[in-house]
Each structure stands twice: as structure tokens, then as C-alpha cells.
mmCIF file of C-alpha atoms in Angstrom:
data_model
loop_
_atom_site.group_PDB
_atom_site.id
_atom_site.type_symbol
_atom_site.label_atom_id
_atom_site.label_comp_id
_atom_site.label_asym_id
_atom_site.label_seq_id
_atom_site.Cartn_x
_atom_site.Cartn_y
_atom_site.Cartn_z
ATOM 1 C CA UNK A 1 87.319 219.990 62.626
ATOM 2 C CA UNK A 2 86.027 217.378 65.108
ATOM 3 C CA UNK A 3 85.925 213.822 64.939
ATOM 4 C CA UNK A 4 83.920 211.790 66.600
ATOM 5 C CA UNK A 5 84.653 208.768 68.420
ATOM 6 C CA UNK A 6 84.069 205.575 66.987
ATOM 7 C CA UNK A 7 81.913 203.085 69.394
ATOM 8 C CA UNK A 8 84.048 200.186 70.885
ATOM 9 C CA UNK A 9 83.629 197.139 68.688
ATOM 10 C CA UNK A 10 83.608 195.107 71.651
ATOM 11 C CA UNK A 11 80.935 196.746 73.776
ATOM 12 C CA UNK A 12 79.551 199.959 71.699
ATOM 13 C CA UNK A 13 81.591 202.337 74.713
ATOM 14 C CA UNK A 14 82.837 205.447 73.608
ATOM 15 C CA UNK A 15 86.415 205.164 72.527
ATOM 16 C CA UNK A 16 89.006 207.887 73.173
ATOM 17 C CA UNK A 17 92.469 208.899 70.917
ATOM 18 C CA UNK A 18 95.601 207.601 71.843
ATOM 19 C CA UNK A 19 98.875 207.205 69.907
ATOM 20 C CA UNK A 20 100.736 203.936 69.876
ATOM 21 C CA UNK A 21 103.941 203.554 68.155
ATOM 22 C CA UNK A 22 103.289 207.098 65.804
ATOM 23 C CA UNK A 23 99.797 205.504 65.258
ATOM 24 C CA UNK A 24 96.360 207.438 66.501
ATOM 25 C CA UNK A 25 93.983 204.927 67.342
ATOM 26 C CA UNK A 26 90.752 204.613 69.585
ATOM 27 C CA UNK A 27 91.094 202.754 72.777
ATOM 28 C CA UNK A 28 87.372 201.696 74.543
ATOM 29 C CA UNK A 29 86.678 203.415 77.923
ATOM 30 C CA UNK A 30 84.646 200.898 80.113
ATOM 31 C CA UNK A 31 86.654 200.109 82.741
ATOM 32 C CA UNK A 32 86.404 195.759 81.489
ATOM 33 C CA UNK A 33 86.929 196.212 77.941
ATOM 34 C CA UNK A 34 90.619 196.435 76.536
ATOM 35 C CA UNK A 35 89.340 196.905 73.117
ATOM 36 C CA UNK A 36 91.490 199.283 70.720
ATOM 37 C CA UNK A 37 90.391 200.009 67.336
ATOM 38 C CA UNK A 38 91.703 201.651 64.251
ATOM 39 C CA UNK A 39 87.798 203.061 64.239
ATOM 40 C CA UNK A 40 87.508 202.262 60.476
ATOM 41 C CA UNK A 41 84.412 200.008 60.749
ATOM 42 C CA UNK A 42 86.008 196.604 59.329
ATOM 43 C CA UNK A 43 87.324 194.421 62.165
ATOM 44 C CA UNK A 44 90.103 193.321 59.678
ATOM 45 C CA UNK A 45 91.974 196.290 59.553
ATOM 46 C CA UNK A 46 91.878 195.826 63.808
ATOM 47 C CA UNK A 47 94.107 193.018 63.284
ATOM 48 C CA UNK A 48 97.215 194.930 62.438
ATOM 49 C CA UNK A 49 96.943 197.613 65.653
ATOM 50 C CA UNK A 50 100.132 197.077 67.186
ATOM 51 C CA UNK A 51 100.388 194.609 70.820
ATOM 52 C CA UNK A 52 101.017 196.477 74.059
ATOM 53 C CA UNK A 53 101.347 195.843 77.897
ATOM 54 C CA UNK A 54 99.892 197.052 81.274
ATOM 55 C CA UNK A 55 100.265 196.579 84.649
ATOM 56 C CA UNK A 56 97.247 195.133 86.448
ATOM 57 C CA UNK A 57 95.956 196.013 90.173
ATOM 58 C CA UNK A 58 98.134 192.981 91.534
ATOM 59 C CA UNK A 59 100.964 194.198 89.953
ATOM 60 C CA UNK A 60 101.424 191.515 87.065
ATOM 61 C CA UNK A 61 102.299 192.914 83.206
ATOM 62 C CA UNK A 62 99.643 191.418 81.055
ATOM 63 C CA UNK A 63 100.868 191.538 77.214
ATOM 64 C CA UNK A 64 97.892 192.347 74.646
ATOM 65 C CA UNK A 65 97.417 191.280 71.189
ATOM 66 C CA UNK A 66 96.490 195.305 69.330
ATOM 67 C CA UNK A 67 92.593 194.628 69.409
ATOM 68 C CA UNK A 68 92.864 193.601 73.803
ATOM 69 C CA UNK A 69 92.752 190.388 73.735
ATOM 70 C CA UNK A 70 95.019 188.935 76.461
ATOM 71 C CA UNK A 71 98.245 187.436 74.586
ATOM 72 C CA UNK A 72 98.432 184.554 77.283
ATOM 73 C CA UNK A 73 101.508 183.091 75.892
ATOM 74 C CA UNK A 74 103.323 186.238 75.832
ATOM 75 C CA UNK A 75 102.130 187.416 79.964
ATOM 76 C CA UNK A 76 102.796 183.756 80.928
ATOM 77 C CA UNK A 77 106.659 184.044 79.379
ATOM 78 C CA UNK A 78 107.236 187.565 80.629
ATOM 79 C CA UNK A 79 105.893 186.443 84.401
ATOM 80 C CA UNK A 80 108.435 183.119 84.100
ATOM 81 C CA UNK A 81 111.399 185.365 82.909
ATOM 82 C CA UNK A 82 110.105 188.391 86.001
ATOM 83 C CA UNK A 83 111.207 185.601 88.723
ATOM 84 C CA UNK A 84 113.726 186.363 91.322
ATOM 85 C CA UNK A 85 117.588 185.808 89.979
ATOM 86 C CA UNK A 86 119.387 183.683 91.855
ATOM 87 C CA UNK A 87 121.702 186.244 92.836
ATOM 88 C CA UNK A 88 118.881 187.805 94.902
ATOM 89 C CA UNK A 89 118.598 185.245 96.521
ATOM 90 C CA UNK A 90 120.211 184.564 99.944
ATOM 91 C CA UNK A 91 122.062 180.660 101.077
ATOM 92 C CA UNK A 92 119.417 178.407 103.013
ATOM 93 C CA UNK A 93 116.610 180.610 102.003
ATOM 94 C CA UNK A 94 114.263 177.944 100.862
ATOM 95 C CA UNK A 95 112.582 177.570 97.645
ATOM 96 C CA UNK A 96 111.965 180.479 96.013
ATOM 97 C CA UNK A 97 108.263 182.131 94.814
ATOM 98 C CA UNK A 98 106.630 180.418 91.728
ATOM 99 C CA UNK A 99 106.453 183.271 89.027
ATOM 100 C CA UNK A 100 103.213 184.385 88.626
ATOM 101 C CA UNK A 101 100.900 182.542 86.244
ATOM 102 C CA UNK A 102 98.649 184.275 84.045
ATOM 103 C CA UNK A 103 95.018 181.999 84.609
ATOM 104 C CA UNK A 104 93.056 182.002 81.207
ATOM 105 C CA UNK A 105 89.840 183.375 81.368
ATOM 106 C CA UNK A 106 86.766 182.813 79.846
ATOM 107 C CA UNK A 107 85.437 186.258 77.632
ATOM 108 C CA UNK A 108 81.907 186.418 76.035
ATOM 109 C CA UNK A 109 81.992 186.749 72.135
ATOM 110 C CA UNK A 110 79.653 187.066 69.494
ATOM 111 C CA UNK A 111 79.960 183.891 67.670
ATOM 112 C CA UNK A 112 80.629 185.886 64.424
ATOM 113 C CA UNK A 113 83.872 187.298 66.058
ATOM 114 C CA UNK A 114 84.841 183.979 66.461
ATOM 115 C CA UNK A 115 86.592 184.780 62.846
ATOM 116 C CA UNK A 116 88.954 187.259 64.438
ATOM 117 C CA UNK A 117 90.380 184.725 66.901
ATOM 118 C CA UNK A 118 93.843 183.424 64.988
ATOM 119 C CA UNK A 119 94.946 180.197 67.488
ATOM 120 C CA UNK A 120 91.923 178.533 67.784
ATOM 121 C CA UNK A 121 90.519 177.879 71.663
ATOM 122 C CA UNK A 122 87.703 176.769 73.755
ATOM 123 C CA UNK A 123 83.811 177.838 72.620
ATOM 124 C CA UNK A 124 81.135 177.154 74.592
ATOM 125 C CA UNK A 125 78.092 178.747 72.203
ATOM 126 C CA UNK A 126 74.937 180.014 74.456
ATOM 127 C CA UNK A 127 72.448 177.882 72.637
ATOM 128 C CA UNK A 128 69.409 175.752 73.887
ATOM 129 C CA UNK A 129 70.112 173.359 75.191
ATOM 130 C CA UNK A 130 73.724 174.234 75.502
ATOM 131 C CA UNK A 131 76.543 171.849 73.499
ATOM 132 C CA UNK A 132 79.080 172.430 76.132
ATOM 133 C CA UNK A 133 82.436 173.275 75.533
ATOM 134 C CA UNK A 134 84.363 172.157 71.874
ATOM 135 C CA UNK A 135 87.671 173.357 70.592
ATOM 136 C CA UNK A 136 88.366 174.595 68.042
ATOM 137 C CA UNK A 137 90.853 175.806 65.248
ATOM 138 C CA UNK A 138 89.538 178.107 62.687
ATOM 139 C CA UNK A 139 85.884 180.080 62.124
ATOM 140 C CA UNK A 140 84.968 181.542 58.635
ATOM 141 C CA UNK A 141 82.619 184.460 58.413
ATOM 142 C CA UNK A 142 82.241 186.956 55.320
ATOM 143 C CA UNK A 143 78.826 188.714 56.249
ATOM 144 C CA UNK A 144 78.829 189.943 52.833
ATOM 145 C CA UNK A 145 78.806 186.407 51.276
ATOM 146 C CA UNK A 146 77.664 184.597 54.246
ATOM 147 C CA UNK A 147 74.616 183.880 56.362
ATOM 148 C CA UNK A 148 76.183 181.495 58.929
ATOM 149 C CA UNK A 149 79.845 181.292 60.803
ATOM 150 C CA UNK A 150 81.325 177.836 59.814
ATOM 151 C CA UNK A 151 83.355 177.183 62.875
ATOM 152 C CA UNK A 152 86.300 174.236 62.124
ATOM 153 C CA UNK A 153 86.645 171.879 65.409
ATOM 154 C CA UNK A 154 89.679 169.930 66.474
ATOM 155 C CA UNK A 155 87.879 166.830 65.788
ATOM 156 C CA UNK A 156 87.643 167.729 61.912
ATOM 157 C CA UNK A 157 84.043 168.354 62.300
ATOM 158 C CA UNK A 158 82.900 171.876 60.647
ATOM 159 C CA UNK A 159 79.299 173.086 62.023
ATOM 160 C CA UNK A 160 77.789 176.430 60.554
ATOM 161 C CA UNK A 161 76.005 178.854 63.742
ATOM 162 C CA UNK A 162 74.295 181.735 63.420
ATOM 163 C CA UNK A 163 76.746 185.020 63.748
ATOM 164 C CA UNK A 164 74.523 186.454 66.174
ATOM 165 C CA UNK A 165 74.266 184.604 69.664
ATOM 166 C CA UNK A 166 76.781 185.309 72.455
ATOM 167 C CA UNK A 167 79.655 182.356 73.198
ATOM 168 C CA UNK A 168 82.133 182.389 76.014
ATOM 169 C CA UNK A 169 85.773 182.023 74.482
ATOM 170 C CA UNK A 170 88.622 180.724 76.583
ATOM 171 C CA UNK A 171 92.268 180.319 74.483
ATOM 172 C CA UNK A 172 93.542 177.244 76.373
ATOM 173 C CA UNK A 173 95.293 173.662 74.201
ATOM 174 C CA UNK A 174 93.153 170.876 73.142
ATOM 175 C CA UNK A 175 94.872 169.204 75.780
ATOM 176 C CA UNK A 176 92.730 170.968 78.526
ATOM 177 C CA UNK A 177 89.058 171.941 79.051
ATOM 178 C CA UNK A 178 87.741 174.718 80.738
ATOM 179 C CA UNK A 179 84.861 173.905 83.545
ATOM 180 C CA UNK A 180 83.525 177.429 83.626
ATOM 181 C CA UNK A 181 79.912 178.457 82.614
ATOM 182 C CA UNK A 182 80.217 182.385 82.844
ATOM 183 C CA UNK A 183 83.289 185.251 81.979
ATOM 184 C CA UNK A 184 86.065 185.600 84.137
ATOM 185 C CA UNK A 185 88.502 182.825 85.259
ATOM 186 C CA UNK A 186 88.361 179.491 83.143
ATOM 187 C CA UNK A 187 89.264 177.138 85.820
ATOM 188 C CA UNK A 188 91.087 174.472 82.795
ATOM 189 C CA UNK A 189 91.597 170.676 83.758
ATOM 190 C CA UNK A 190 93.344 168.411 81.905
ATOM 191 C CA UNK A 191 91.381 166.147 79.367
#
């Protein structure tokens, strides 16, 4: 009997089987997606796939949450522990190498998915004319119930958007605010 591959959830690639931890589950094939699905259709069951690792082209170990989004606390405390020992290191060398730091970076999102993301970050909601960027802590979405996302900000303020327009999603502290406009690096400053 065949089964067919579920589409990503991310970006509608084909997914292929792979078994992680005695699990099978479907990981996306595009070569920018990291998405991994249990391919059951409901996003909440995603939330239990189990977290993994890989190596990037530099060399750096990024740590994933199970659906592929970049655990940046985890990457950024596996690069500060993957430093050189001071053993290695030889008298009147000079300072050593900073460890390398894992740079957020800014994803697009449907602002639905927004209900997936568990700590809270940075949105920036493609809208017209654009809000700018607004952090915040929780998003609530039940598309069975619901016609709107009601997305929580840091400020207290709850706003309900419509589940369908793309966002840009960077997971950064309040303390910080990203300066980017498109995916890839999110170039933070401090508030």
C-alpha cells in the first residue's frame, strides 16, 4: 500500500518519510523550509514532533523546535558552550574567538500561524499602510469558532487580523526591535 506524502504546511512542498526518535514523520523538501510534520492535517498535533539539530554550510549546529522553527535560545547556548577550552589554548595567545552567535532572523508567516508560535516575538503584519513592527506574547485562532486571529501585544493591547495575510516573524525580547522589512537576518537594536 502507498501513502502519499502530505504537502509541507509551511510551503505546500512535497514532504518525504523520515524516522526521528522511533517516530515516522514527513520532513518538507525545499531546500529553505525546515518544516517537519506529523502529516495529520491539524497543526496542533505538529507541536509535539520531537526538536532536532543540523549542521549549517558555515559549520554552526542550529537546534530546531520539531515543526523547524529555529530554537534560538537553544543554538545560541550550544555555540557559547562549543568555544575553545582553555586548555587549548596556548600562554600569550591573545584573546580568544567569540563563540559564534546565532543572528535571529526574520521568517514570513501567515498571520493565522501566529497561534503556533509559544514565546511570543516580533510581528510586522503586511498590511496597508504597514503598522510596523509590535511584540507580542500570545495569538488565539480556532478557525472552527473564529473568523479573526486576536493577537495579545506586550503593551496589553489585543487587536483581531484577518488569518490570511502574510507577516514577517522575528523571536527576539521586548527589549529589542528588529529594523528589517523582508525574511532573512533581523538586524535587532536595542529599544
Amino acid at each position: 500500500m502507498s501513502v502519499t506524502p502530505p504537502p509541507c504546511p509551511e510551503c505546500q512542498a512535497v514532504t518525504e518519510p523520515i524516522t526521528v526518535e522511533g517516530e515516522e514523520v514527513w520532513r518538507c523538501t525545499a531546500p529553505d523550509c525546515n518544516r517537519r510534520t506529523y502529516g495529520t492535517g491539524d497543526e496542533n498535533d505538529d507541536q509535539d514532533l520531537p526538536s532536532y539539530s543540523e549542521t549549517d554550510a558555515d559549520g554552526v549546529v542550529v537546534c530546531f523546535h520539531g515543526t523547524g522553527e529555529v530554537d534560538i535560545e537553544a543554538t545560541a547556548e550550544l555555540a557559547a558552550q562549543d568555544g575553545p577550552d582553555e586548555d587549548d589554548q596556548e600562554d600569550g595567545a591573545g584573546a580568544a574567538p567569540a563563540a559564534a552567535v546565532w543572528e535571529p532572523e526574520a521568517r514570513e508567516i501567515r498571520v493565522k500561524d501566529l497561534a503556533h508560535v509559544l514565546a511570543g516575538g516580533w510581528v510586522r503584519i503586511y498590511s496597508d499602510p504597514p503598522e510596523g513592527w509590535r511584540h507580542f506574547t500570545e495569538a488565539a485562532y480556532d478557525p472552527d469558532h473564529d473568523t479573526t486571529v486576536a493577537i495579545t501585544y506586550s503593551d496589553g493591547e489585543v487587536v483581531r487580523e484577518w488569518p490570511w495575510p502574510q507577516a514577517l516573524l522575528v523571536h527576539a525580547d521586548p527589549d529589542t526591535i528588529p529594523t528589517t522589512t523582508r525574511p532573512g537576518p533581523a538586524r535587532l537594536i536595542q529599544r
